[in-house]
GROMACS .gro file of C-alpha atoms in nm:
model
  168
    1VAL     CA    1  -6.884  -5.831  -2.998
    2VAL     CA    2  -6.630  -5.831  -2.728
    3GLY     CA    3  -6.909  -5.887  -2.480
    4GLU     CA    4  -6.997  -6.182  -2.687
    5VAL     CA    5  -6.651  -6.305  -2.735
    6ALA     CA    6  -6.612  -6.286  -2.340
    7LEU     CA    7  -6.945  -6.453  -2.243
    8THR     CA    8  -6.911  -6.748  -2.471
    9GLY     CA    9  -6.537  -6.802  -2.540
   10GLU     CA   10  -6.591  -6.815  -2.908
   11ASN     CA   11  -6.355  -6.672  -3.145
   12TYR     CA   12  -6.562  -6.452  -3.391
   13LEU     CA   13  -6.466  -6.324  -3.733
   14ALA     CA   14  -6.712  -6.082  -3.993
   15GLY     CA   15  -6.670  -5.890  -4.296
   16GLY     CA   16  -6.812  -5.602  -4.495
   17ILE     CA   17  -6.985  -5.418  -4.175
   18ASP     CA   18  -7.072  -5.032  -4.178
   19LEU     CA   19  -7.058  -4.916  -3.812
   20ARG     CA   20  -7.218  -4.569  -3.762
   21SER     CA   21  -7.018  -4.375  -3.560
   22HIS     CA   22  -7.125  -4.149  -3.277
   23SER     CA   23  -6.811  -3.970  -3.220
   24ALA     CA   24  -6.808  -3.576  -3.282
   25SER     CA   25  -6.499  -3.582  -3.542
   26SER     CA   26  -6.681  -3.799  -3.776
   27GLY     CA   27  -6.998  -3.628  -3.806
   28GLY     CA   28  -7.187  -3.947  -3.743
   29ARG     CA   29  -7.087  -4.038  -4.096
   30ALA     CA   30  -7.045  -4.438  -4.155
   31THR     CA   31  -6.763  -4.584  -4.112
   32PRO     CA   32  -6.651  -4.874  -4.299
   33ILE     CA   33  -6.508  -5.166  -4.214
   34GLU     CA   34  -6.363  -5.457  -4.420
   35SER     CA   35  -6.353  -5.678  -4.164
   36VAL     CA   36  -6.343  -5.771  -3.754
   37MET     CA   37  -6.234  -6.070  -3.589
   38ALA     CA   38  -6.226  -6.128  -3.183
   39VAL     CA   39  -6.068  -6.391  -2.955
   40PRO     CA   40  -6.087  -6.449  -2.592
   41MET     CA   41  -5.797  -6.468  -2.384
   42SER     CA   42  -5.797  -6.721  -2.129
   43ILE     CA   43  -5.579  -6.927  -1.901
   44ASN     CA   44  -5.687  -7.241  -1.762
   45GLU     CA   45  -6.030  -7.212  -1.916
   46GLN     CA   46  -6.060  -6.863  -1.732
   47ARG     CA   47  -6.169  -6.600  -1.966
   48ILE     CA   48  -5.934  -6.293  -1.855
   49GLY     CA   49  -5.965  -6.042  -2.157
   50VAL     CA   50  -6.100  -6.021  -2.536
   51ILE     CA   51  -5.863  -5.967  -2.843
   52PHE     CA   52  -5.996  -5.794  -3.084
   53ALA     CA   53  -5.881  -5.647  -3.447
   54VAL     CA   54  -6.060  -5.396  -3.665
   55ASN     CA   55  -5.956  -5.417  -4.041
   56LYS     CA   56  -6.072  -5.095  -4.249
   57ARG     CA   57  -5.864  -5.150  -4.578
   58ASP     CA   58  -5.939  -5.267  -4.901
   59ARG     CA   59  -6.170  -5.591  -4.967
   60THR     CA   60  -5.842  -5.767  -5.044
   61ALA     CA   61  -5.693  -5.738  -4.722
   62SER     CA   62  -5.977  -5.903  -4.529
   63PHE     CA   63  -5.920  -6.110  -4.207
   64THR     CA   64  -5.897  -6.521  -4.302
   65THR     CA   65  -5.955  -6.808  -4.078
   66GLU     CA   66  -5.587  -6.810  -4.065
   67ASN     CA   67  -5.549  -6.490  -3.913
   68LEU     CA   68  -5.831  -6.552  -3.673
   69PHE     CA   69  -5.619  -6.869  -3.595
   70LEU     CA   70  -5.305  -6.693  -3.541
   71LEU     CA   71  -5.496  -6.420  -3.311
   72SER     CA   72  -5.627  -6.693  -3.125
   73THR     CA   73  -5.261  -6.839  -3.059
   74LEU     CA   74  -5.146  -6.522  -2.986
   75SER     CA   75  -5.379  -6.444  -2.747
   76SER     CA   76  -5.276  -6.743  -2.486
   77HIS     CA   77  -4.962  -6.547  -2.536
   78VAL     CA   78  -5.057  -6.252  -2.440
   79ALA     CA   79  -5.258  -6.394  -2.134
   80ILE     CA   80  -4.954  -6.573  -1.997
   81GLY     CA   81  -4.760  -6.227  -2.045
   82GLY     CA   82  -5.027  -6.015  -1.856
   83VAL     CA   83  -5.006  -6.256  -1.575
   84LEU     CA   84  -4.677  -6.233  -1.568
   85VAL     CA   85  -4.675  -5.897  -1.548
   86GLN     CA   86  -4.930  -5.915  -1.278
   87VAL     CA   87  -4.669  -6.163  -1.055
   88TYR     CA   88  -4.375  -5.935  -1.125
   89GLU     CA   89  -4.541  -5.637  -0.947
   90GLU     CA   90  -4.672  -5.874  -0.687
   91MET     CA   91  -4.322  -5.981  -0.588
   92GLY     CA   92  -4.190  -5.621  -0.642
   93GLU     CA   93  -4.452  -5.539  -0.324
   94GLN     CA   94  -4.354  -5.837  -0.137
   95GLN     CA   95  -3.984  -5.745  -0.202
   96ARG     CA   96  -4.049  -5.364  -0.068
   97ILE     CA   97  -4.247  -5.519   0.238
   98LEU     CA   98  -3.974  -5.739   0.294
   99GLN     CA   99  -3.732  -5.494   0.308
  100GLU     CA  100  -3.971  -5.265   0.528
  101LEU     CA  101  -3.987  -5.568   0.784
  102LEU     CA  102  -3.600  -5.582   0.763
  103LEU     CA  103  -3.556  -5.180   0.833
  104ALA     CA  104  -3.795  -5.250   1.129
  105ARG     CA  105  -3.556  -5.544   1.264
  106GLU     CA  106  -3.280  -5.315   1.266
  107ILE     CA  107  -3.419  -5.015   1.383
  108GLN     CA  108  -3.578  -5.262   1.680
  109LYS     CA  109  -3.207  -5.358   1.711
  110SER     CA  110  -3.095  -5.024   1.759
  111LEU     CA  111  -3.341  -4.982   2.029
  112LEU     CA  112  -3.173  -5.249   2.246
  113PRO     CA  113  -2.845  -5.222   2.446
  114ALA     CA  114  -2.505  -5.299   2.223
  115ALA     CA  115  -2.364  -5.467   2.533
  116ALA     CA  116  -2.480  -5.566   2.901
  117PRO     CA  117  -2.294  -5.342   3.143
  118ALA     CA  118  -1.988  -5.507   3.288
  119THR     CA  119  -1.923  -5.586   3.654
  120ASP     CA  120  -1.709  -5.720   3.956
  121ASN     CA  121  -1.995  -5.921   4.071
  122PHE     CA  122  -2.150  -6.120   3.824
  123SER     CA  123  -2.175  -6.125   3.461
  124ILE     CA  124  -2.485  -6.061   3.298
  125TYR     CA  125  -2.581  -6.199   2.933
  126ALA     CA  126  -2.861  -6.078   2.699
  127LEU     CA  127  -3.017  -6.207   2.384
  128ASN     CA  128  -3.281  -6.099   2.151
  129ASN     CA  129  -3.381  -6.390   1.878
  130PRO     CA  130  -3.727  -6.268   1.751
  131ALA     CA  131  -3.935  -6.554   1.557
  132GLN     CA  132  -4.028  -6.331   1.260
  133GLU     CA  133  -3.858  -6.020   1.136
  134VAL     CA  134  -3.975  -5.819   1.488
  135SER     CA  135  -4.105  -5.922   1.769
  136GLY     CA  136  -4.250  -5.777   2.108
  137ASP     CA  137  -3.942  -5.845   2.321
  138TYR     CA  138  -3.711  -5.596   2.484
  139TYR     CA  139  -3.486  -5.509   2.738
  140ASP     CA  140  -3.262  -5.274   2.880
  141PHE     CA  141  -3.012  -5.177   3.143
  142ILE     CA  142  -3.002  -4.868   3.340
  143GLU     CA  143  -2.721  -4.764   3.551
  144VAL     CA  144  -2.890  -4.576   3.851
  145ASP     CA  145  -2.593  -4.538   4.078
  146ASP     CA  146  -2.262  -4.680   4.133
  147GLU     CA  147  -2.413  -4.982   4.354
  148HIS     CA  148  -2.767  -5.026   4.165
  149LEU     CA  149  -2.854  -5.124   3.803
  150LEU     CA  150  -3.215  -5.133   3.678
  151VAL     CA  151  -3.305  -5.421   3.441
  152VAL     CA  152  -3.568  -5.384   3.248
  153ILE     CA  153  -3.759  -5.673   3.077
  154ALA     CA  154  -4.058  -5.631   2.846
  155ASP     CA  155  -4.283  -5.874   2.638
  156ALA     CA  156  -4.584  -5.797   2.465
  157SER     CA  157  -4.799  -6.087   2.378
  158GLY     CA  158  -4.813  -6.193   2.036
  159LYS     CA  159  -4.567  -6.168   1.752
  160GLY     CA  160  -4.440  -5.974   1.455
  161ILE     CA  161  -4.551  -5.651   1.376
  162PRO     CA  162  -4.850  -5.622   1.617
  163ALA     CA  163  -4.623  -5.724   1.938
  164CYS     CA  164  -4.347  -5.512   1.808
  165MET     CA  165  -4.562  -5.208   1.799
  166PHE     CA  166  -4.720  -5.252   2.142
  167THR     CA  167  -4.331  -5.244   2.253
  168ALA     CA  168  -4.225  -4.944   2.093
   0.00000   0.00000   0.00000
């Protein structure tokens, strides 16, 4: 029934069914079911699941077409809820990735000198402004002795994480 509803997209309602149970606990006895109903869960005409309900009560409590209509209405809410849960999970993953990129940016900044060395003969200025969260740009100043300053400049081709990893 579930597979048929999933394939056809049509609601299903039936009553007075005896299903043979294959579980060890029932010993193969017939399981009386008063009625069953199933409705597809769809969003924008795309089926994403099926809601299936079983009624094992007495005959006065059989599912009706009104119950089927209510379940059908509820199915769209359940489908939307499922999609919202998925979206929130994806947003959480994106937020985690963004936080990791921001941490990588701070680590990359910490590898750069905090300030350029001061000299009497000339002024030195340096700025690293990555196009993305991180970049392949690097510079450093190494005072070799009182009269010599080594300036290191590196730029890995590309942008973002691959260039940053290569430079690191």
